Amino acid sequence: MRVLLVDDEAELVSTLAERLSFRGIEADWVTTGEEALKQVEKQRYEVAVLDVKIPRISGLALKRLLEEQDPQLKFIFLTGHGSEEDFMIGSAEAGEPYYLIKPVELNLLIEKLHEIIKGRGKGLP
Amino acid sequence: MNQWEMIARGGFQFFGKMTASVAHEIKNALAIINESAGLLEDFTLLAERGRPIDPERLKLLAQSVMKQVHRADGLVKNMNRFAHSADEPIKIIDLVETLELVVSLAQRLAAMREARLDLVMPDHPVMVATNLFLLENILWSCLDFLLAGNHKLVQLIPETTGEGARIRLVGQFGFPVDPAQAFPSEREKALLEALKGELEMEPQVGEMILSLQKNF
């Protein structure tokens, strides 16, 4: 499995990528929407893990642009906003199984990655 | 809605926005600490299976954790300072200290718009008697408006004037005058009136000048 991590916190995504690699998941990381679009242009990914808020663009807007480049790409969203209201809004927009709140439990993220690849989840709109 | 109702309502929204922004930043710091601790655990497990641990990596991870703890501590301190802004209706303040706090609180807003805030330090302290919370509120609104443009840098310049003090917020280029998005809005006008302040807009050069009287 190959995933792309997108978050403006470089230390977070670089560490997460290394931890995923120890578990057999190839992960690349970028910190901006622009870099994400370039990366998806040159490399095929099965899942993109997006922060809901990155500079200049929302995670959901980036999702739409990435989907245009690769309609097969699937998505998981991460957010630092932990309020119940944020969670409800985010879940409704992104699909409940694929909206995770930071700090993320790694095993839960891996579980969701496998779930989304196997198409067992609810799927995204 | 009268002037004070407008100010109060906007003040609650402003306070909520600041709290949410700081909470978001703390969550990010915690997320990095969480991953760093997880990576340390991974290294330990790998070491148990015979893979040597690189001391340099351990050192970098420890540094990363310390950096994030320092970051979170700074965020909490700033939030605490901000929370006390409304303690007194009028107080004598050092504008540099106030602007340092506003810049810290607005870092995330600026980063989301890929911009940088630069506080230009004056030669002498710039003191003014004012309502600190309302001042922070109007400054935030001004920065929010300026940063909505594509400025990569916004300078904040506090200056002493004959009447009191002023803060110049200087972008890199002019901003469009759009009647549909009039700034200052009625709420900002109410804030300015309550502060007995004036806001001059210089759209051609992308500058806003907030003037305050020496004595409130």
mmCIF file of C-alpha atoms in Angstrom:
data_model
loop_
_atom_site.group_PDB
_atom_site.id
_atom_site.type_symbol
_atom_site.label_atom_id
_atom_site.label_comp_id
_atom_site.label_asym_id
_atom_site.label_seq_id
_atom_site.Cartn_x
_atom_site.Cartn_y
_atom_site.Cartn_z
ATOM 1 C CA MET A 1 0.000 0.000 0.000
ATOM 2 C CA ARG A 2 1.258 3.486 -0.825
ATOM 3 C CA VAL A 3 -0.149 6.567 0.884
ATOM 4 C CA LEU A 4 0.416 10.299 0.700
ATOM 5 C CA LEU A 5 0.345 12.310 3.938
ATOM 6 C CA VAL A 6 -0.527 16.015 3.648
ATOM 7 C CA ASP A 7 -0.197 18.300 6.672
ATOM 8 C CA ASP A 8 1.571 21.621 7.197
ATOM 9 C CA GLU A 9 3.219 20.203 10.329
ATOM 10 C CA ALA A 10 6.324 18.650 8.734
ATOM 11 C CA GLU A 11 7.504 16.997 11.946
ATOM 12 C CA LEU A 12 4.166 15.268 12.299
ATOM 13 C CA VAL A 13 3.921 13.825 8.798
ATOM 14 C CA SER A 14 7.593 12.864 8.530
ATOM 15 C CA THR A 15 7.400 10.904 11.792
ATOM 16 C CA LEU A 16 4.088 9.349 10.858
ATOM 17 C CA ALA A 17 5.495 8.323 7.473
ATOM 18 C CA GLU A 18 8.452 6.599 9.133
ATOM 19 C CA ARG A 19 6.212 4.763 11.583
ATOM 20 C CA LEU A 20 3.946 3.597 8.755
ATOM 21 C CA SER A 21 6.962 2.380 6.786
ATOM 22 C CA PHE A 22 7.962 0.155 9.747
ATOM 23 C CA ARG A 23 4.549 -1.463 9.343
ATOM 24 C CA GLY A 24 4.890 -2.150 5.646
ATOM 25 C CA ILE A 25 3.023 0.909 4.379
ATOM 26 C CA GLU A 26 4.946 3.111 1.978
ATOM 27 C CA ALA A 27 4.240 6.725 2.857
ATOM 28 C CA ASP A 28 5.360 9.965 1.256
ATOM 29 C CA TRP A 29 4.610 13.315 2.826
ATOM 30 C CA VAL A 30 4.152 16.931 1.748
ATOM 31 C CA THR A 31 3.160 20.099 3.606
ATOM 32 C CA THR A 32 1.105 22.047 1.054
ATOM 33 C CA GLY A 33 -1.776 21.435 -1.328
ATOM 34 C CA GLU A 34 0.400 22.461 -4.254
ATOM 35 C CA GLU A 35 3.020 19.842 -3.391
ATOM 36 C CA ALA A 36 0.281 17.241 -2.971
ATOM 37 C CA LEU A 37 -1.016 17.921 -6.488
ATOM 38 C CA LYS A 38 2.503 17.643 -7.934
ATOM 39 C CA GLN A 39 3.169 14.454 -6.001
ATOM 40 C CA VAL A 40 -0.037 12.761 -7.199
ATOM 41 C CA GLU A 41 0.860 13.738 -10.747
ATOM 42 C CA LYS A 42 4.115 11.790 -10.615
ATOM 43 C CA GLN A 43 3.264 8.967 -8.227
ATOM 44 C CA ARG A 44 0.269 6.661 -7.905
ATOM 45 C CA TYR A 45 -1.205 6.463 -4.388
ATOM 46 C CA GLU A 46 -4.032 4.397 -3.028
ATOM 47 C CA VAL A 47 -4.929 6.730 -0.171
ATOM 48 C CA ALA A 48 -4.264 10.386 0.642
ATOM 49 C CA VAL A 49 -4.363 11.347 4.326
ATOM 50 C CA LEU A 50 -5.227 15.037 4.468
ATOM 51 C CA ASP A 51 -5.242 17.589 7.249
ATOM 52 C CA VAL A 52 -8.564 19.417 7.172
ATOM 53 C CA LYS A 53 -6.791 22.776 7.314
ATOM 54 C CA ILE A 54 -3.650 23.394 5.321
ATOM 55 C CA PRO A 55 -2.366 26.725 4.006
ATOM 56 C CA ARG A 56 -4.492 28.418 1.355
ATOM 57 C CA ILE A 57 -6.828 25.472 0.817
ATOM 58 C CA SER A 58 -9.159 23.317 2.854
ATOM 59 C CA GLY A 59 -8.688 19.567 2.957
ATOM 60 C CA LEU A 60 -12.052 19.077 1.270
ATOM 61 C CA ALA A 61 -11.182 21.466 -1.578
ATOM 62 C CA LEU A 62 -7.841 19.684 -2.024
ATOM 63 C CA LYS A 63 -9.666 16.348 -2.089
ATOM 64 C CA ARG A 64 -11.736 17.547 -5.061
ATOM 65 C CA LEU A 65 -8.621 18.666 -6.967
ATOM 66 C CA LEU A 66 -6.774 15.420 -6.243
ATOM 67 C CA GLU A 67 -9.828 13.421 -7.333
ATOM 68 C CA GLU A 68 -9.734 15.188 -10.686
ATOM 69 C CA GLN A 69 -6.136 14.000 -11.098
ATOM 70 C CA ASP A 70 -6.801 10.495 -9.848
ATOM 71 C CA PRO A 71 -10.445 9.382 -9.535
ATOM 72 C CA GLN A 72 -9.316 6.113 -7.891
ATOM 73 C CA LEU A 73 -7.627 7.892 -4.986
ATOM 74 C CA LYS A 74 -9.287 7.446 -1.588
ATOM 75 C CA PHE A 75 -9.134 9.826 1.353
ATOM 76 C CA ILE A 76 -8.796 9.987 5.100
ATOM 77 C CA PHE A 77 -9.035 13.319 6.920
ATOM 78 C CA LEU A 78 -7.162 14.380 10.027
ATOM 79 C CA THR A 79 -8.130 17.335 12.165
ATOM 80 C CA GLY A 80 -6.789 19.178 15.162
ATOM 81 C CA HIS A 81 -10.243 20.477 15.941
ATOM 82 C CA GLY A 82 -11.699 18.241 18.561
ATOM 83 C CA SER A 83 -15.080 19.726 19.312
ATOM 84 C CA GLU A 84 -18.169 17.591 18.948
ATOM 85 C CA GLU A 85 -19.653 20.059 16.468
ATOM 86 C CA ASP A 86 -16.505 20.038 14.310
ATOM 87 C CA PHE A 87 -16.489 16.272 14.404
ATOM 88 C CA MET A 88 -20.142 16.055 13.328
ATOM 89 C CA ILE A 89 -19.659 18.512 10.461
ATOM 90 C CA GLY A 90 -16.443 16.853 9.338
ATOM 91 C CA SER A 91 -17.911 13.382 9.560
ATOM 92 C CA ALA A 92 -20.926 14.373 7.500
ATOM 93 C CA GLU A 93 -18.709 15.888 4.808
ATOM 94 C CA ALA A 94 -15.961 13.310 4.731
ATOM 95 C CA GLY A 95 -17.665 10.069 5.622
ATOM 96 C CA GLU A 96 -17.625 9.040 9.262
ATOM 97 C CA PRO A 97 -15.123 6.183 9.175
ATOM 98 C CA TYR A 98 -12.477 8.332 7.552
ATOM 99 C CA TYR A 99 -12.417 11.405 9.745
ATOM 100 C CA LEU A 100 -9.862 11.123 12.546
ATOM 101 C CA ILE A 101 -8.973 13.548 15.320
ATOM 102 C CA LYS A 102 -5.368 14.359 16.241
ATOM 103 C CA PRO A 103 -3.434 12.994 18.019
ATOM 104 C CA VAL A 104 -4.245 9.916 15.974
ATOM 105 C CA GLU A 105 -3.822 6.420 17.303
ATOM 106 C CA LEU A 106 -1.546 4.797 14.696
ATOM 107 C CA ASN A 107 -3.268 1.418 14.820
ATOM 108 C CA LEU A 108 -6.612 3.113 14.202
ATOM 109 C CA LEU A 109 -5.185 4.939 11.182
ATOM 110 C CA ILE A 110 -3.761 1.684 9.799
ATOM 111 C CA GLU A 111 -7.078 -0.050 10.418
ATOM 112 C CA LYS A 112 -8.873 2.696 8.477
ATOM 113 C CA LEU A 113 -6.313 2.534 5.666
ATOM 114 C CA HIS A 114 -6.894 -1.192 5.230
ATOM 115 C CA GLU A 115 -10.634 -0.720 5.531
ATOM 116 C CA ILE A 116 -10.790 1.939 2.843
ATOM 117 C CA ILE A 117 -8.589 -0.086 0.483
ATOM 118 C CA LYS A 118 -10.795 -3.120 0.883
ATOM 119 C CA GLY A 119 -13.845 -0.918 0.333
ATOM 120 C CA ARG A 120 -15.507 -2.053 3.504
ATOM 121 C CA GLY A 121 -16.281 1.415 4.801
ATOM 122 C CA LYS A 122 -19.198 3.623 4.000
ATOM 123 C CA GLY A 123 -17.267 5.311 1.216
ATOM 124 C CA LEU A 124 -16.991 8.959 0.449
ATOM 125 C CA PRO A 125 -19.493 11.228 -1.248
ATOM 126 C CA MET B 1 -28.754 45.933 17.905
ATOM 127 C CA ASN B 2 -27.079 48.872 19.652
ATOM 128 C CA GLN B 3 -23.356 49.628 19.685
ATOM 129 C CA TRP B 4 -22.578 47.758 22.912
ATOM 130 C CA GLU B 5 -24.668 44.727 21.976
ATOM 131 C CA MET B 6 -22.762 44.581 18.694
ATOM 132 C CA ILE B 7 -19.420 44.863 20.488
ATOM 133 C CA ALA B 8 -20.362 42.254 23.092
ATOM 134 C CA ARG B 9 -21.605 39.765 20.538
ATOM 135 C CA GLY B 10 -18.536 40.229 18.365
ATOM 136 C CA GLY B 11 -16.339 40.032 21.465
ATOM 137 C CA PHE B 12 -17.678 36.596 22.355
ATOM 138 C CA GLN B 13 -17.084 35.452 18.786
ATOM 139 C CA PHE B 14 -13.549 36.846 18.857
ATOM 140 C CA PHE B 15 -12.817 35.155 22.181
ATOM 141 C CA GLY B 16 -14.190 31.870 20.853
ATOM 142 C CA LYS B 17 -12.126 32.134 17.698
ATOM 143 C CA MET B 18 -8.933 32.724 19.677
ATOM 144 C CA THR B 19 -9.657 29.826 22.011
ATOM 145 C CA ALA B 20 -10.366 27.463 19.118
ATOM 146 C CA SER B 21 -7.230 28.566 17.279
ATOM 147 C CA VAL B 22 -4.998 28.012 20.325
ATOM 148 C CA ALA B 23 -6.671 24.663 21.058
ATOM 149 C CA HIS B 24 -5.973 23.609 17.467
ATOM 150 C CA GLU B 25 -2.309 24.566 17.801
ATOM 151 C CA ILE B 26 -1.960 22.684 21.077
ATOM 152 C CA LYS B 27 -3.528 19.638 19.431
ATOM 153 C CA ASN B 28 -0.899 19.821 16.702
ATOM 154 C CA ALA B 29 1.914 20.029 19.256
ATOM 155 C CA LEU B 30 0.433 17.043 21.124
ATOM 156 C CA ALA B 31 0.101 15.110 17.864
ATOM 157 C CA ILE B 32 3.824 15.601 17.140
ATOM 158 C CA ILE B 33 4.756 14.568 20.695
ATOM 159 C CA ASN B 34 2.496 11.536 20.290
ATOM 160 C CA GLU B 35 4.189 10.462 17.046
ATOM 161 C CA SER B 36 7.673 11.123 18.435
ATOM 162 C CA ALA B 37 6.921 8.965 21.477
ATOM 163 C CA GLY B 38 5.518 6.311 19.171
ATOM 164 C CA LEU B 39 8.642 6.378 17.030
ATOM 165 C CA LEU B 40 10.811 6.012 20.156
ATOM 166 C CA GLU B 41 8.774 2.976 21.079
ATOM 167 C CA ASP B 42 9.242 1.610 17.548
ATOM 168 C CA PHE B 43 13.009 2.050 17.837
ATOM 169 C CA THR B 44 12.968 0.221 21.164
ATOM 170 C CA LEU B 45 11.026 -2.678 19.681
ATOM 171 C CA LEU B 46 13.400 -2.832 16.722
ATOM 172 C CA ALA B 47 16.385 -2.765 19.115
ATOM 173 C CA GLU B 48 14.927 -5.737 20.939
ATOM 174 C CA ARG B 49 14.988 -7.574 17.622
ATOM 175 C CA GLY B 50 18.652 -6.726 17.127
ATOM 176 C CA ARG B 51 18.515 -3.532 15.092
ATOM 177 C CA PRO B 52 20.844 -0.939 16.662
ATOM 178 C CA ILE B 53 19.454 2.447 17.653
ATOM 179 C CA ASP B 54 21.090 5.461 16.076
ATOM 180 C CA PRO B 55 21.891 7.858 18.975
ATOM 181 C CA GLU B 56 21.591 10.804 16.601
ATOM 182 C CA ARG B 57 17.967 9.886 15.834
ATOM 183 C CA LEU B 58 17.201 9.614 19.532
ATOM 184 C CA LYS B 59 18.740 13.018 20.101
ATOM 185 C CA LEU B 60 16.660 14.560 17.312
ATOM 186 C CA LEU B 61 13.480 12.984 18.625
ATOM 187 C CA ALA B 62 14.169 14.251 22.147
ATOM 188 C CA GLN B 63 14.781 17.723 20.694
ATOM 189 C CA SER B 64 11.531 17.534 18.762
ATOM 190 C CA VAL B 65 9.581 16.623 21.906
ATOM 191 C CA MET B 66 11.216 19.458 23.865
ATOM 192 C CA LYS B 67 10.471 21.906 21.055
ATOM 193 C CA GLN B 68 6.793 20.938 21.005
ATOM 194 C CA VAL B 69 6.493 21.106 24.795
ATOM 195 C CA HIS B 70 7.996 24.600 24.631
ATOM 196 C CA ARG B 71 5.565 25.499 21.826
ATOM 197 C CA ALA B 72 2.550 24.241 23.769
ATOM 198 C CA ASP B 73 3.740 26.032 26.899
ATOM 199 C CA GLY B 74 4.040 29.282 24.925
ATOM 200 C CA LEU B 75 0.544 28.812 23.524
ATOM 201 C CA VAL B 76 -0.931 28.267 26.979
ATOM 202 C CA LYS B 77 0.908 31.319 28.353
ATOM 203 C CA ASN B 78 -0.381 33.470 25.505
ATOM 204 C CA MET B 79 -3.900 32.176 25.979
ATOM 205 C CA ASN B 80 -3.645 33.004 29.667
ATOM 206 C CA ARG B 81 -2.438 36.524 28.898
ATOM 207 C CA PHE B 82 -5.225 36.942 26.385
ATOM 208 C CA ALA B 83 -7.820 35.637 28.862
ATOM 209 C CA HIS B 84 -6.820 38.421 31.260
ATOM 210 C CA SER B 85 -7.197 41.109 28.581
ATOM 211 C CA ALA B 86 -10.748 41.791 29.672
ATOM 212 C CA ASP B 87 -9.922 42.107 33.383
ATOM 213 C CA GLU B 88 -9.931 45.898 33.416
ATOM 214 C CA PRO B 89 -12.035 48.191 31.229
ATOM 215 C CA ILE B 90 -9.184 50.675 30.866
ATOM 216 C CA LYS B 91 -5.518 50.254 31.581
ATOM 217 C CA ILE B 92 -2.211 51.732 30.559
ATOM 218 C CA ILE B 93 -0.564 49.340 28.166
ATOM 219 C CA ASP B 94 2.709 48.989 26.342
ATOM 220 C CA LEU B 95 1.679 48.677 22.701
ATOM 221 C CA VAL B 96 4.700 46.527 21.875
ATOM 222 C CA GLU B 97 3.633 43.916 24.441
ATOM 223 C CA THR B 98 0.085 43.978 23.092
ATOM 224 C CA LEU B 99 1.246 43.631 19.510
ATOM 225 C CA GLU B 100 3.566 40.767 20.449
ATOM 226 C CA LEU B 101 0.570 38.936 21.864
ATOM 227 C CA VAL B 102 -1.626 39.711 18.861
ATOM 228 C CA VAL B 103 1.118 38.538 16.495
ATOM 229 C CA SER B 104 1.471 35.298 18.470
ATOM 230 C CA LEU B 105 -2.268 34.691 18.431
ATOM 231 C CA ALA B 106 -2.474 35.467 14.716
ATOM 232 C CA GLN B 107 0.419 33.193 13.702
ATOM 233 C CA ARG B 108 -1.897 30.380 12.682
ATOM 234 C CA LEU B 109 -4.135 32.757 10.707
ATOM 235 C CA ALA B 110 -1.065 34.086 8.895
ATOM 236 C CA ALA B 111 0.392 30.619 8.303
ATOM 237 C CA MET B 112 -2.880 29.426 6.777
ATOM 238 C CA ARG B 113 -2.562 32.268 4.293
ATOM 239 C CA GLU B 114 1.165 31.667 3.798
ATOM 240 C CA ALA B 115 2.003 35.075 5.204
ATOM 241 C CA ARG B 116 4.379 36.336 7.867
ATOM 242 C CA LEU B 117 3.739 38.970 10.509
ATOM 243 C CA ASP B 118 6.602 41.253 11.435
ATOM 244 C CA LEU B 119 6.497 43.513 14.481
ATOM 245 C CA VAL B 120 8.764 46.495 13.949
ATOM 246 C CA MET B 121 10.219 47.458 17.331
ATOM 247 C CA PRO B 122 10.146 51.186 18.170
ATOM 248 C CA ASP B 123 13.083 53.018 19.751
ATOM 249 C CA HIS B 124 11.037 53.948 22.815
ATOM 250 C CA PRO B 125 8.091 52.331 24.624
ATOM 251 C CA VAL B 126 4.733 53.309 23.139
ATOM 252 C CA MET B 127 2.272 53.639 26.001
ATOM 253 C CA VAL B 128 -1.439 54.279 25.777
ATOM 254 C CA ALA B 129 -4.475 54.047 28.069
ATOM 255 C CA THR B 130 -7.160 51.972 26.428
ATOM 256 C CA ASN B 131 -9.483 48.980 26.600
ATOM 257 C CA LEU B 132 -7.072 46.154 25.877
ATOM 258 C CA PHE B 133 -9.621 43.547 24.827
ATOM 259 C CA LEU B 134 -11.352 45.859 22.343
ATOM 260 C CA LEU B 135 -7.973 46.909 20.958
ATOM 261 C CA GLU B 136 -6.949 43.277 20.418
ATOM 262 C CA ASN B 137 -10.310 42.678 18.773
ATOM 263 C CA ILE B 138 -9.987 45.531 16.254
ATOM 264 C CA LEU B 139 -6.354 44.611 15.526
ATOM 265 C CA TRP B 140 -7.389 41.035 14.787
ATOM 266 C CA SER B 141 -10.131 42.257 12.438
ATOM 267 C CA CYS B 142 -7.648 44.493 10.613
ATOM 268 C CA LEU B 143 -5.141 41.648 10.245
ATOM 269 C CA ASP B 144 -7.856 39.285 9.073
ATOM 270 C CA PHE B 145 -8.853 41.808 6.412
ATOM 271 C CA LEU B 146 -5.268 42.458 5.279
ATOM 272 C CA LEU B 147 -4.290 38.789 5.245
ATOM 273 C CA ALA B 148 -7.263 37.988 3.038
ATOM 274 C CA GLY B 149 -5.159 39.582 0.277
ATOM 275 C CA ASN B 150 -2.113 37.761 -1.001
ATOM 276 C CA HIS B 151 0.415 39.561 1.153
ATOM 277 C CA LYS B 152 3.357 37.388 2.132
ATOM 278 C CA LEU B 153 4.381 39.893 4.772
ATOM 279 C CA VAL B 154 2.410 42.277 6.972
ATOM 280 C CA GLN B 155 4.337 44.676 9.179
ATOM 281 C CA LEU B 156 2.961 46.030 12.444
ATOM 282 C CA ILE B 157 4.541 49.350 13.363
ATOM 283 C CA PRO B 158 3.706 51.022 16.699
ATOM 284 C CA GLU B 159 4.470 54.741 16.886
ATOM 285 C CA THR B 160 4.041 57.537 19.432
ATOM 286 C CA THR B 161 2.137 60.566 18.124
ATOM 287 C CA GLY B 162 1.286 63.993 19.537
ATOM 288 C CA GLU B 163 -2.238 62.831 20.391
ATOM 289 C CA GLY B 164 -1.261 59.426 21.714
ATOM 290 C CA ALA B 165 -0.198 56.502 19.569
ATOM 291 C CA ARG B 166 -0.839 54.761 16.312
ATOM 292 C CA ILE B 167 -0.312 51.343 14.834
ATOM 293 C CA ARG B 168 0.489 51.050 11.170
ATOM 294 C CA LEU B 169 -0.410 47.745 9.534
ATOM 295 C CA VAL B 170 1.469 47.613 6.273
ATOM 296 C CA GLY B 171 0.940 45.025 3.563
ATOM 297 C CA GLN B 172 3.080 44.571 0.478
ATOM 298 C CA PHE B 173 0.722 46.100 -2.039
ATOM 299 C CA GLY B 174 -2.599 47.886 -2.329
ATOM 300 C CA PHE B 175 -5.924 46.259 -1.636
ATOM 301 C CA PRO B 176 -9.086 46.600 -3.733
ATOM 302 C CA VAL B 177 -11.878 48.820 -2.473
ATOM 303 C CA ASP B 178 -14.858 46.508 -2.683
ATOM 304 C CA PRO B 179 -18.108 48.129 -1.481
ATOM 305 C CA ALA B 180 -19.594 44.643 -0.963
ATOM 306 C CA GLN B 181 -16.909 43.841 1.596
ATOM 307 C CA ALA B 182 -16.727 47.242 3.207
ATOM 308 C CA PHE B 183 -14.133 47.526 5.924
ATOM 309 C CA PRO B 184 -14.492 48.703 8.578
ATOM 310 C CA SER B 185 -17.950 47.161 8.951
ATOM 311 C CA GLU B 186 -20.569 48.462 11.401
ATOM 312 C CA ARG B 187 -19.093 46.266 14.119
ATOM 313 C CA GLU B 188 -15.560 47.546 13.581
ATOM 314 C CA LYS B 189 -16.905 51.094 13.538
ATOM 315 C CA ALA B 190 -18.576 50.423 16.893
ATOM 316 C CA LEU B 191 -15.267 49.081 18.235
ATOM 317 C CA LEU B 192 -13.425 52.170 17.019
ATOM 318 C CA GLU B 193 -15.989 54.441 18.615
ATOM 319 C CA ALA B 194 -15.722 52.589 21.922
ATOM 320 C CA LEU B 195 -11.929 52.857 21.741
ATOM 321 C CA LYS B 196 -12.159 56.522 20.723
ATOM 322 C CA GLY B 197 -9.894 55.516 17.913
ATOM 323 C CA GLU B 198 -9.681 56.232 14.216
ATOM 324 C CA LEU B 199 -8.853 53.979 11.330
ATOM 325 C CA GLU B 200 -7.401 55.400 8.148
ATOM 326 C CA MET B 201 -7.322 53.187 5.106
ATOM 327 C CA GLU B 202 -4.696 53.649 2.429
ATOM 328 C CA PRO B 203 -5.824 51.113 -0.176
ATOM 329 C CA GLN B 204 -3.335 52.259 -2.822
ATOM 330 C CA VAL B 205 -0.368 51.286 -0.657
ATOM 331 C CA GLY B 206 -2.038 48.527 1.360
ATOM 332 C CA GLU B 207 -1.767 50.296 4.682
ATOM 333 C CA MET B 208 -4.124 50.707 7.628
ATOM 334 C CA ILE B 209 -3.426 53.209 10.392
ATOM 335 C CA LEU B 210 -5.124 52.779 13.744
ATOM 336 C CA SER B 211 -4.816 55.919 15.877
ATOM 337 C CA LEU B 212 -5.466 55.956 19.609
ATOM 338 C CA GLN B 213 -5.703 58.840 22.030
ATOM 339 C CA LYS B 214 -3.185 59.041 24.844
ATOM 340 C CA ASN B 215 -5.911 59.316 27.475
ATOM 341 C CA PHE B 216 -8.963 57.168 27.062
#
